[in-house]
PDB file of C-alpha atoms and ligand atoms in Angstrom:
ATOM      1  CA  UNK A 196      11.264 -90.677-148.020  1.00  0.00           C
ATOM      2  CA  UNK A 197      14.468 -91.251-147.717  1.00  0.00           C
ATOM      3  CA  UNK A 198      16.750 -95.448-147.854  1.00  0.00           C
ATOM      4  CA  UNK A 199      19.711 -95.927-147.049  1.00  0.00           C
ATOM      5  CA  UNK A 200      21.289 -99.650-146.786  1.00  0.00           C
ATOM      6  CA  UNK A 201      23.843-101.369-144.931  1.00  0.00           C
ATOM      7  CA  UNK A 202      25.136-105.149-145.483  1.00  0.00           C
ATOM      8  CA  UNK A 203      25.923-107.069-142.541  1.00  0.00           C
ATOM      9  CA  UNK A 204      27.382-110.689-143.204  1.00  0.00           C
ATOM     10  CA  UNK A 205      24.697-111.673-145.971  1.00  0.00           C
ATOM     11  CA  UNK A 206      21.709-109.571-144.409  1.00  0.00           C
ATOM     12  CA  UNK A 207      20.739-106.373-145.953  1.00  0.00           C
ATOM     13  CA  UNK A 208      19.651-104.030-143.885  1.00  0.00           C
ATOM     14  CA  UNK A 209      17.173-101.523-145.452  1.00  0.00           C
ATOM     15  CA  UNK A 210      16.489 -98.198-142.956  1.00  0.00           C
ATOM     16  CA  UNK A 211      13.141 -96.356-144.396  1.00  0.00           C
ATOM     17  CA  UNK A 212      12.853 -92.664-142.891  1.00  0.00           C
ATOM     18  CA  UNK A 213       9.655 -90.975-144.001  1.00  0.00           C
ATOM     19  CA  UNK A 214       6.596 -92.071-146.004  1.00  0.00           C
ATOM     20  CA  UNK A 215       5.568 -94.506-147.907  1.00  0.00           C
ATOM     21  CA  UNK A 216       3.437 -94.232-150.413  1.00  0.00           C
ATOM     22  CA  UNK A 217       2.685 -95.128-153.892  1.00  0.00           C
ATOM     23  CA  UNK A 218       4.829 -92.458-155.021  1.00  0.00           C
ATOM     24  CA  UNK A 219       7.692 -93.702-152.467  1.00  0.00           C
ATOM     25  CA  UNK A 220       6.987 -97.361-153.087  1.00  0.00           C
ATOM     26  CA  UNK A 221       8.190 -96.917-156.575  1.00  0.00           C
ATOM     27  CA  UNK A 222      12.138 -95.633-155.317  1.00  0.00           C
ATOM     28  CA  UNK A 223      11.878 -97.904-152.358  1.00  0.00           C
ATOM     29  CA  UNK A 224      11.297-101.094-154.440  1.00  0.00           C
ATOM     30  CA  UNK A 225      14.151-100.140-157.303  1.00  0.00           C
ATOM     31  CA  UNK A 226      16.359 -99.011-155.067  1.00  0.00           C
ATOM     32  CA  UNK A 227      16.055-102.393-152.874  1.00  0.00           C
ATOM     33  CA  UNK A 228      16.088-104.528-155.829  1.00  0.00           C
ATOM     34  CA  UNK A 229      18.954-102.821-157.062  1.00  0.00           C
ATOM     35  CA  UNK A 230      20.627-103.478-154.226  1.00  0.00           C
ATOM     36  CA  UNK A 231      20.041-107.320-153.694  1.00  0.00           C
ATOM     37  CA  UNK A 232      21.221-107.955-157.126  1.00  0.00           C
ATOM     38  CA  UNK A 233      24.710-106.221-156.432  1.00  0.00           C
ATOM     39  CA  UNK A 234      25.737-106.917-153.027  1.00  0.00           C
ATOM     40  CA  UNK A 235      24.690-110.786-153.176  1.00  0.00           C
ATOM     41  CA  UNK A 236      22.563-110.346-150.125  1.00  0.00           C
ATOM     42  CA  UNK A 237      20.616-113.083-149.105  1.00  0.00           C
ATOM     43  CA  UNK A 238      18.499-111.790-146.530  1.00  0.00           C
ATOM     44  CA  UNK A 239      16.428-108.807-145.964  1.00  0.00           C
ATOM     45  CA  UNK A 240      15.628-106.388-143.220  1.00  0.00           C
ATOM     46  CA  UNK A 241      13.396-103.741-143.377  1.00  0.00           C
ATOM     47  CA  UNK A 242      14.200-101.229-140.381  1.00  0.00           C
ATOM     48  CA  UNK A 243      10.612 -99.016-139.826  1.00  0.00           C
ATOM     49  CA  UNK A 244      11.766 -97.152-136.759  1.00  0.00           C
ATOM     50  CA  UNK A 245      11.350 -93.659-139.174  1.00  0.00           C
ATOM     51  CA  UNK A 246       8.865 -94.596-141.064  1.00  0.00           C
ATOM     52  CA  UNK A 247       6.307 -91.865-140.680  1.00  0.00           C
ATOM     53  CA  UNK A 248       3.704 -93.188-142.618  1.00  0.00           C
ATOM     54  CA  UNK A 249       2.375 -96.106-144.508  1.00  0.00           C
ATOM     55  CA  UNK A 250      -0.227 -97.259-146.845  1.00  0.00           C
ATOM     56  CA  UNK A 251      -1.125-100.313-148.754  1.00  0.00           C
ATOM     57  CA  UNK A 252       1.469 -99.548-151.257  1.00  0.00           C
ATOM     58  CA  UNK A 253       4.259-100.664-148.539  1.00  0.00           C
ATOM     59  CA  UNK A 254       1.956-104.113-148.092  1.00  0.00           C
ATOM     60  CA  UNK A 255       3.066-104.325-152.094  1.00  0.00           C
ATOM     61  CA  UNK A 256       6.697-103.928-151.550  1.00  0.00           C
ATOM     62  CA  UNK A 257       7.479-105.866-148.823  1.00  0.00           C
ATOM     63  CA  UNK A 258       5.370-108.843-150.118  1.00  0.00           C
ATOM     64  CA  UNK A 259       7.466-108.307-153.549  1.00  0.00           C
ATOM     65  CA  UNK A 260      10.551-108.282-151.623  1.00  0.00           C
ATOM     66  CA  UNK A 261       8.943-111.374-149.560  1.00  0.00           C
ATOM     67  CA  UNK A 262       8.757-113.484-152.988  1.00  0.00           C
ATOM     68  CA  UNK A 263      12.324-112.934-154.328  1.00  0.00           C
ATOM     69  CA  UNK A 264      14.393-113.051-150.738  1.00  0.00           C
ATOM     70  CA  UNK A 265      11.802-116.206-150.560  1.00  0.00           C
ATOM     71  CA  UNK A 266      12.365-118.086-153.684  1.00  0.00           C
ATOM     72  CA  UNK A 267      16.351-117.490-153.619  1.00  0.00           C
ATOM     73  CA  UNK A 268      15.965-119.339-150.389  1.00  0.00           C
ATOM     74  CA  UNK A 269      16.446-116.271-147.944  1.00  0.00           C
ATOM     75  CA  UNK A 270      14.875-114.825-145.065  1.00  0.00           C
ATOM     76  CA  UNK A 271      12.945-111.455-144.555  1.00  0.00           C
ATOM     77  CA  UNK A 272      11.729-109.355-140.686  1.00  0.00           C
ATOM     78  CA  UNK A 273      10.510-106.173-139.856  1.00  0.00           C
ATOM     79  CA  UNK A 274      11.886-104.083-136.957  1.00  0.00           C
ATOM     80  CA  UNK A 275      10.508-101.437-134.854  1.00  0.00           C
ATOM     81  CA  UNK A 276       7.603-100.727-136.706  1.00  0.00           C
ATOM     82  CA  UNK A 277       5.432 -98.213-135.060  1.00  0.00           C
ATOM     83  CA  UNK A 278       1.922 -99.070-134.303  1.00  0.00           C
ATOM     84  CA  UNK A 279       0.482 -97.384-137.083  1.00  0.00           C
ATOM     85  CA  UNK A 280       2.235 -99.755-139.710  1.00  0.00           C
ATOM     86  CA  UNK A 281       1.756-102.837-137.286  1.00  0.00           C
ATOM     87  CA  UNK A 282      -1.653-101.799-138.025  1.00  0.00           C
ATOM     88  CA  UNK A 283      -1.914-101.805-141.586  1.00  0.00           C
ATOM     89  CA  UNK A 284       0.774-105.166-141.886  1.00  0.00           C
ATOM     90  CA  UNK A 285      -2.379-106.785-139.509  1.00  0.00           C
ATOM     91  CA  UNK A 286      -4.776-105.660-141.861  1.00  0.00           C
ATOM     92  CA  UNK A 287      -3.322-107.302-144.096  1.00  0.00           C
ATOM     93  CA  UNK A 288      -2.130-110.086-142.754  1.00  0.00           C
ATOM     94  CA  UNK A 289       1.628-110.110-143.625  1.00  0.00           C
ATOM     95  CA  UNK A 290       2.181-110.154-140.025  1.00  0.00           C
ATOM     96  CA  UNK A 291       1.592-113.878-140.541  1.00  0.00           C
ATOM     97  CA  UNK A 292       4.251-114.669-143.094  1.00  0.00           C
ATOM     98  CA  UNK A 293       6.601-112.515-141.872  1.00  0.00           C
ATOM     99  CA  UNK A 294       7.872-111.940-138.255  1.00  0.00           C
ATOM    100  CA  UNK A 295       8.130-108.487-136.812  1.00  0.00           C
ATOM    101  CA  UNK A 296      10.264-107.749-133.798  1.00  0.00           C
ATOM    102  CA  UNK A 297      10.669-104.573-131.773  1.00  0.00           C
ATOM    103  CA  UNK A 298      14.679-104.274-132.039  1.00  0.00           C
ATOM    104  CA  UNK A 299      16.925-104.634-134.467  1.00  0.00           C
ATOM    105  CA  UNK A 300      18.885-106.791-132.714  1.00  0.00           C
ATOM    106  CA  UNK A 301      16.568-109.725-132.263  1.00  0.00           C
ATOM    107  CA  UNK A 302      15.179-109.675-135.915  1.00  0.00           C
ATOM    108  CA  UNK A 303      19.109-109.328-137.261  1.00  0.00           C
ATOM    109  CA  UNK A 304      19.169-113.094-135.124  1.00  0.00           C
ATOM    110  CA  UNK A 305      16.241-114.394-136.367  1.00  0.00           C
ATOM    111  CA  UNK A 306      17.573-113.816-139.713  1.00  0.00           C
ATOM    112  CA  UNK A 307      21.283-115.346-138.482  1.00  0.00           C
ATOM    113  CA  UNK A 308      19.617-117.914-136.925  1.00  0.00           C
ATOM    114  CA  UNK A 309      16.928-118.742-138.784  1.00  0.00           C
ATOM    115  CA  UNK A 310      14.712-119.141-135.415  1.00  0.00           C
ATOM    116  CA  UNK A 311      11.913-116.921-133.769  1.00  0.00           C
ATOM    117  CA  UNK A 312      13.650-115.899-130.822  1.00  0.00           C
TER     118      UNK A 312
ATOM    119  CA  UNK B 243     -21.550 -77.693-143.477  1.00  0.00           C
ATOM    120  CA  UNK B 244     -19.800 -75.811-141.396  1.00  0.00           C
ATOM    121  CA  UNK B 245     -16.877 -75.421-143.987  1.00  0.00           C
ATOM    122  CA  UNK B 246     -15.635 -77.380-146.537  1.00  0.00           C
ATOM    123  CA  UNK B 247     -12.687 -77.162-149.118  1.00  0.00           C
ATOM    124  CA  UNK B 248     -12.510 -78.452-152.751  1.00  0.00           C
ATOM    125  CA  UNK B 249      -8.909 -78.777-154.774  1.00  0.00           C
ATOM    126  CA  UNK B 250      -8.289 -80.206-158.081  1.00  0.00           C
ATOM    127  CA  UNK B 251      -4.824 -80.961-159.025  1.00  0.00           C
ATOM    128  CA  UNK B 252      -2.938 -83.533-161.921  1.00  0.00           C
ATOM    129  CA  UNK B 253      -3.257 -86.873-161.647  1.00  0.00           C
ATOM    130  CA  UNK B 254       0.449 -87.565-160.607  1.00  0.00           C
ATOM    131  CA  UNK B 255       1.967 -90.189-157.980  1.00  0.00           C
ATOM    132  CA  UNK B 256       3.886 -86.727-156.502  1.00  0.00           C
ATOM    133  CA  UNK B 257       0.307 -85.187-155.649  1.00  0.00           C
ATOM    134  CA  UNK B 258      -0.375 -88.213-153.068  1.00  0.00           C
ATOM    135  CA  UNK B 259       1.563 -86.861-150.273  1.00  0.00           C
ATOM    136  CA  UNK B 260       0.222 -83.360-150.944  1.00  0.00           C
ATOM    137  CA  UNK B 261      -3.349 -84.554-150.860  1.00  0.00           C
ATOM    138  CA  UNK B 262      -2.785 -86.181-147.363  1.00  0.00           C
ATOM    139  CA  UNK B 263      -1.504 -82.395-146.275  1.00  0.00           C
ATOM    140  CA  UNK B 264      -4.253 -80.783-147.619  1.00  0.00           C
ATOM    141  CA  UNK B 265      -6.466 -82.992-145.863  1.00  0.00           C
ATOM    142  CA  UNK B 266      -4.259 -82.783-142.649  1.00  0.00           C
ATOM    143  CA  UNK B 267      -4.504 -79.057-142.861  1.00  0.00           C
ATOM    144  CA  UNK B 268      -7.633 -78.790-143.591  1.00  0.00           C
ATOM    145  CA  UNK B 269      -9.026 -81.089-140.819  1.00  0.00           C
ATOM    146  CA  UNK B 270      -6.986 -79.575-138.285  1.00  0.00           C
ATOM    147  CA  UNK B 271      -9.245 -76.887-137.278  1.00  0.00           C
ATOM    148  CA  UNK B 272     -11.427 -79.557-135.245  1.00  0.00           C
ATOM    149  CA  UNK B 273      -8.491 -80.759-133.022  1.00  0.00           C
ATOM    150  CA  UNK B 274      -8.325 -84.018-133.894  1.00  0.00           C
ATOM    151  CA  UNK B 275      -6.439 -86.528-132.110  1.00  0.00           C
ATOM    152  CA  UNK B 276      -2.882 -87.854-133.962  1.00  0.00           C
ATOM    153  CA  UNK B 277      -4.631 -91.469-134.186  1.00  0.00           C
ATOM    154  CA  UNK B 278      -7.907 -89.909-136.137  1.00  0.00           C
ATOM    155  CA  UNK B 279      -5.752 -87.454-138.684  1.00  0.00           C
ATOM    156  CA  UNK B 280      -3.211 -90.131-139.790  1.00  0.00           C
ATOM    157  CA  UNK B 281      -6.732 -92.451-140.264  1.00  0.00           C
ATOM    158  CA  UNK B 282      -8.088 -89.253-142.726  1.00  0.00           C
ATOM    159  CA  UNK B 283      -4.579 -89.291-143.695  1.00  0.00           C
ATOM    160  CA  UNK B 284      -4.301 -93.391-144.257  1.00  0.00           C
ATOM    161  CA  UNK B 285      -7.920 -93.189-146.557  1.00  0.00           C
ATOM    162  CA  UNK B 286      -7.193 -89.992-148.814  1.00  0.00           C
ATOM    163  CA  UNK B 287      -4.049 -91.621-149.641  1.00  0.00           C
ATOM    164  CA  UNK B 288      -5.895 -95.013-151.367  1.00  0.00           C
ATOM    165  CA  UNK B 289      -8.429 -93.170-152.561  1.00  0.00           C
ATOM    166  CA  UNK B 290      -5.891 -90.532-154.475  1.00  0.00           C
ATOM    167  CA  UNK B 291      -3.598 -93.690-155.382  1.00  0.00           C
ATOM    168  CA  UNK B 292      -6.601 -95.226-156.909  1.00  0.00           C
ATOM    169  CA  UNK B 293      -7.430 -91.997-158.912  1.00  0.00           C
ATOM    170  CA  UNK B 294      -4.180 -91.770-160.264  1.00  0.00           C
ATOM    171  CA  UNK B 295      -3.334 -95.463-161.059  1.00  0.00           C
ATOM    172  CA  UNK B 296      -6.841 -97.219-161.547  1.00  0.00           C
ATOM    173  CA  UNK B 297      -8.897 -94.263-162.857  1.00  0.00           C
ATOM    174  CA  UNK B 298      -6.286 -92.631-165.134  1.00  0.00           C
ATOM    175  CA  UNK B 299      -3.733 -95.705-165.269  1.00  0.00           C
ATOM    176  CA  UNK B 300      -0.608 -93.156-164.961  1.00  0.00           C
ATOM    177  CA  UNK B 301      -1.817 -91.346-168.093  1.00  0.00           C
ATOM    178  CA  UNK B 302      -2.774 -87.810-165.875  1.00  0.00           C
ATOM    179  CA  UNK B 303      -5.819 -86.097-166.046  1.00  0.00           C
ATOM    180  CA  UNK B 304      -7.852 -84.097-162.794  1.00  0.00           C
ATOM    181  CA  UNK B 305      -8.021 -85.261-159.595  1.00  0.00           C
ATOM    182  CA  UNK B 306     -10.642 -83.439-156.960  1.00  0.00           C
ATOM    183  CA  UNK B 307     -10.405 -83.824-153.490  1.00  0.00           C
ATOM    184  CA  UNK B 308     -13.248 -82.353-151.263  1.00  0.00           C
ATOM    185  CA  UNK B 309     -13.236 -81.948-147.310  1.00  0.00           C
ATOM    186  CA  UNK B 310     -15.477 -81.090-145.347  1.00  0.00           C
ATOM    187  CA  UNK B 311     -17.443 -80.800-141.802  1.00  0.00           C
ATOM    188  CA  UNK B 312     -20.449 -80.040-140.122  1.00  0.00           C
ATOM    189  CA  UNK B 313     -21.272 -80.489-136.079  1.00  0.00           C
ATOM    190  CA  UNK B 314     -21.305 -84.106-136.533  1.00  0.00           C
ATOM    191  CA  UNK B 315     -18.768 -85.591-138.717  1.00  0.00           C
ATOM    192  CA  UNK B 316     -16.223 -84.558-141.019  1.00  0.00           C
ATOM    193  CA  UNK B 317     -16.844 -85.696-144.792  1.00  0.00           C
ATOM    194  CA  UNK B 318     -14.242 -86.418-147.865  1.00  0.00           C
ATOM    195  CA  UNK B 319     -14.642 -87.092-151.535  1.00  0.00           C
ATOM    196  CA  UNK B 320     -11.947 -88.023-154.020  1.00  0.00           C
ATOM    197  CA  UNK B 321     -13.320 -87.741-157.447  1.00  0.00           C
ATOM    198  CA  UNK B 322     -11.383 -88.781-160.999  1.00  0.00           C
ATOM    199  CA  UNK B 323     -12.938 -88.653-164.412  1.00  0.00           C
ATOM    200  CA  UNK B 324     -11.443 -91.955-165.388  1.00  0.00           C
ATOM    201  CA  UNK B 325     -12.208 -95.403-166.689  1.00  0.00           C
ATOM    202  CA  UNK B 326     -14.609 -96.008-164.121  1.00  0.00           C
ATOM    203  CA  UNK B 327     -14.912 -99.462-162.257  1.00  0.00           C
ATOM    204  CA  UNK B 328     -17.480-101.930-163.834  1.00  0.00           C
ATOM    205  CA  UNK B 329     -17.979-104.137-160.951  1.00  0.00           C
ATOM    206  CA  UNK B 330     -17.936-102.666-157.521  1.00  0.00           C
ATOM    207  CA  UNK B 331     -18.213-104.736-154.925  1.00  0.00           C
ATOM    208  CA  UNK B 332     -15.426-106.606-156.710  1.00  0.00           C
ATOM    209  CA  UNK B 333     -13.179-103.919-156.613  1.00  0.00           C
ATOM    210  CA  UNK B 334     -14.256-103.579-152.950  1.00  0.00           C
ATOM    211  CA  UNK B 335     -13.146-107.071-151.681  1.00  0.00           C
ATOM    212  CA  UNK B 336     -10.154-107.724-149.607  1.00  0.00           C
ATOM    213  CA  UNK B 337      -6.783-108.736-151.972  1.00  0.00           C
ATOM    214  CA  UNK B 338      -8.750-107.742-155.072  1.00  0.00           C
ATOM    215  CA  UNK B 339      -6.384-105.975-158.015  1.00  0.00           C
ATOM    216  CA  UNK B 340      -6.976-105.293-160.920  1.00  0.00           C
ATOM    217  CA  UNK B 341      -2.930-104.644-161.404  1.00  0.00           C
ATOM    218  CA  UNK B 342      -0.831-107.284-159.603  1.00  0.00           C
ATOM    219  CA  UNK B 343       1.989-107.078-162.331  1.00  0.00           C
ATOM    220  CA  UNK B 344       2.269-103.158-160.662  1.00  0.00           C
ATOM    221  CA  UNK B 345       2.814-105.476-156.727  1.00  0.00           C
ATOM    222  CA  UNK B 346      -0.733-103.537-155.812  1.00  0.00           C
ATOM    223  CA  UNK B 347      -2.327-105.147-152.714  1.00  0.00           C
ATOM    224  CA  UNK B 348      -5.720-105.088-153.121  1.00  0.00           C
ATOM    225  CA  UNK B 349      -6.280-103.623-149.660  1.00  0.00           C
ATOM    226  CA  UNK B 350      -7.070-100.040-150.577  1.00  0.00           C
ATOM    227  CA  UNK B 351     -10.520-100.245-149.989  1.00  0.00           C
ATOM    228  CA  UNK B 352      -9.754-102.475-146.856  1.00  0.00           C
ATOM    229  CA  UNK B 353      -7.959-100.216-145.687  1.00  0.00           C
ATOM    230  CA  UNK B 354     -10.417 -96.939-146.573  1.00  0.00           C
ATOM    231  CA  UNK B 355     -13.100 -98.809-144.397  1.00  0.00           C
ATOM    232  CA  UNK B 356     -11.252-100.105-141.557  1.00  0.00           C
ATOM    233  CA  UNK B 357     -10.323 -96.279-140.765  1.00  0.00           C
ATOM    234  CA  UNK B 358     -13.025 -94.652-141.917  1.00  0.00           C
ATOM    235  CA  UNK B 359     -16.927 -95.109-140.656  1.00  0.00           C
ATOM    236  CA  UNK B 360     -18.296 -95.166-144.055  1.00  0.00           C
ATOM    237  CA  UNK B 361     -17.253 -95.876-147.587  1.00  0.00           C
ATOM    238  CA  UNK B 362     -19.437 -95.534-150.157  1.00  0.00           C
ATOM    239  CA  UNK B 363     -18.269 -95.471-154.087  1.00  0.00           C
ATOM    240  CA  UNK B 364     -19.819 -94.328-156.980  1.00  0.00           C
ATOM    241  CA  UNK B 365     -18.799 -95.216-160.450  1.00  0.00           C
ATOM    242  CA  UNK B 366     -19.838 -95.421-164.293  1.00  0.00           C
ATOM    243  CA  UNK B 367     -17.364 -97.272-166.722  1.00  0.00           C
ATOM    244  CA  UNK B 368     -15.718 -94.437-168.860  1.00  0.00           C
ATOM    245  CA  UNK B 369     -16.876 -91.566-166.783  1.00  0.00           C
ATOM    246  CA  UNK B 370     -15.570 -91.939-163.930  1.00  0.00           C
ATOM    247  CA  UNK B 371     -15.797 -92.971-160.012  1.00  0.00           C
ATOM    248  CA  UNK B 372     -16.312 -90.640-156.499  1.00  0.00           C
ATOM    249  CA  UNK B 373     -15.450 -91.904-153.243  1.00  0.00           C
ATOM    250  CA  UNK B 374     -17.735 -90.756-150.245  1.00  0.00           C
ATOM    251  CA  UNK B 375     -16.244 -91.011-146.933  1.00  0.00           C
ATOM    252  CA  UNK B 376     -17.681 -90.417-143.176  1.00  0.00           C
ATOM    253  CA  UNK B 377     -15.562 -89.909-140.110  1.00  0.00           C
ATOM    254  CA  UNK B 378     -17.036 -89.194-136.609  1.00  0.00           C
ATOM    255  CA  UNK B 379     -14.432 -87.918-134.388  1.00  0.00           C
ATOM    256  CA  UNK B 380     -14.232 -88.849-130.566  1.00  0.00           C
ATOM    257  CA  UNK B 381     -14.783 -85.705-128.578  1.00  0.00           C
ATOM    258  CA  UNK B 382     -18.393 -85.216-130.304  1.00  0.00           C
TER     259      UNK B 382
HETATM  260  N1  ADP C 199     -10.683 -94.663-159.123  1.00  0.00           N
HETATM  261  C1  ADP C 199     -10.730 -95.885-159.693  1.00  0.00           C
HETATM  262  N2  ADP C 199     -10.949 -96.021-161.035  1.00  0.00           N
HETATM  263  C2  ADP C 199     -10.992 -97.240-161.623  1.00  0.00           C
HETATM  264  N3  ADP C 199     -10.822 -98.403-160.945  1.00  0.00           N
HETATM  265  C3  ADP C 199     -10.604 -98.341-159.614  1.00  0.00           C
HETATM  266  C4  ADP C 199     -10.540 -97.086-158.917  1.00  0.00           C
HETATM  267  N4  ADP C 199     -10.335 -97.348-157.612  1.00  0.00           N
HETATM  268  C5  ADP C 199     -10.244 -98.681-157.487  1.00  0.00           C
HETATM  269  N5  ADP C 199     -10.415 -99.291-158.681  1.00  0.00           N
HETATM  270  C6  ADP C 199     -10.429-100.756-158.931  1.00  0.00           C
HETATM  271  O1  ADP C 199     -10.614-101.419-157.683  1.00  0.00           O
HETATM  272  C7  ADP C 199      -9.532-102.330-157.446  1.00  0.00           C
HETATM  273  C8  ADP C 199      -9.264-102.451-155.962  1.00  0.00           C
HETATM  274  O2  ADP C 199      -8.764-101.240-155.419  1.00  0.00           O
HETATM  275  P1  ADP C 199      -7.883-101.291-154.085  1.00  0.00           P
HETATM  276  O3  ADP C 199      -8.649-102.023-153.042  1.00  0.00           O
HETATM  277  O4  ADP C 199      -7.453 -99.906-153.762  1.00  0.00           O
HETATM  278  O5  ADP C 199      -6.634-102.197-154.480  1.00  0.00           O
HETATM  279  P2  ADP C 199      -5.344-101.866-155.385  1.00  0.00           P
HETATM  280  O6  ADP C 199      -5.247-100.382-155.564  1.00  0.00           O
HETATM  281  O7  ADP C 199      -4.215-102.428-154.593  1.00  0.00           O
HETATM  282  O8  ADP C 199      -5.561-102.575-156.696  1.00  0.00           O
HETATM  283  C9  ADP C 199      -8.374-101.802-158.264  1.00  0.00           C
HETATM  284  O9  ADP C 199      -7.436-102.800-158.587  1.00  0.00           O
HETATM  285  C10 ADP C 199      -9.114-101.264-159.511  1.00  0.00           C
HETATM  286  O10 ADP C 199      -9.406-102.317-160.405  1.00  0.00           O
HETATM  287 MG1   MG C 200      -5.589 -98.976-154.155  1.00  0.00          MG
END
């Protein structure tokens, strides 16, 4: 697995390619937090176009990451996740606490906006 | 069976993605579609995750992973010699964890039975626990 992030206005923009596992989870979740608490960003967005696989240790981090954008008053979205992780987020129900959306573009306005679409 | 493969290897977080290969590999032979591998895939992963974090709580120790198939169905274990689970069907509900303070889920087992046909766990405290999973493939 590979992150890289990008800051846009006070949304950071977290792009996943690869796995995530357990093992990945771990980096993924340091690295993120890591990066909230130096570039001040208030919201989060977690970019799964290249995510290859998932398992319920991604439900873990992205509820983790759900509580801290959460209580610091910020937003968090999912974009372009494939089916297979839409499937697993179902499972799980996260897709009910936090919105998914199939480009990049309309989850970085939910977050500006602060509406669903 | 028509064939079957057994692998041990150390109980580490870096061994999960290498257990989804083997089974990958392994199950490849029957031709199954991308949607029924990354299921296989999906329910070695928990099951190895568990081993490594639940069974032998990051300490190490052996993991065993067994595939196999016959005419019917293709079959996988995931064994650890661990602390064992005490109450099962616990463990087995939805959102259950024994480790929040790690951010687990609690879906694992959710998860091993949605894509899987059959789950079926075996486990004595301070032995150890074995997963038995069933899979029936389409074109059969
Ligand atoms: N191999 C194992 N050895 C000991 N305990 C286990 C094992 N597998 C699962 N468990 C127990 O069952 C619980 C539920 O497992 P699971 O559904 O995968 O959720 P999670 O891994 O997120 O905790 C675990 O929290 C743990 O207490
Ligand atoms: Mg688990």
């Amino acid at each position: 697995m590979e992150v890289s992030y990008e800051k846009k206005e006070n949304i950071l923009i977290v792009k996943i390619i690869g796995e995530i596992d357990h093992h990945s989870s771990n980096i993924l979740r340091a690295q993120t937090d890591a990066q909230l608490d130096n570039i001040n960003g208030k919201h989060l967005l977690f970019c799964f176009q290249q995510v290859t696989f998932m398992d319920s240790a991604g439900i873990g981090v992205i509820l983790g990451r759900y509580k801290r954008v959460q209580s610091l008053g910020g937003r968090i979205a999912i974009a372009c996740a494939g089916e297979r992780v839409l499937e697993i987020l179902r499972i799980s129900a996260l897709t009910k606490i936090i919105p998914s959306f199939s480009s990049k573009e309309d989850a970085l306005r939910y977050l500006e906006g602060g509406k669903l679409k | 069976m028509i064939n079957w493969m057994r692998a041990f290897f150390e109980a580490k977080s870096e061994n999960e993605s290498l257990a989804r290969m083997m089974a990958a590999g392994f199950f490849s032979a029957l031709n199954p579609t991308i949607s029924e591998i990354t299921d296989v895939k999906t329910a070695v992963s928990e099951a190895v995750t568990n081993a490594i974090i639940h069974g032998y709580e990051g300490k190490g120790g052996s993991v065993e992973l067994y595939c196999a198939y016959d005419t019917q169905k293709l079959y996988v274990e995931v064994a650890d010699q661990g602390i064992g689970i005490g109450d099962i069907p616990k463990a087995m509900e939805p959102l259950y964890t024994s480790k929040p303070e790690m951010e687990r889920s609690g879906m694992g087992f959710t998860i091993m039975e949605t894509f899987m046909d059959s789950v079926r766990v075996e486990s004595q405290p301070e032995k150890g626990t074995r997963i038995y999973m069933e899979k029936q493939l389409s074109r059969e």
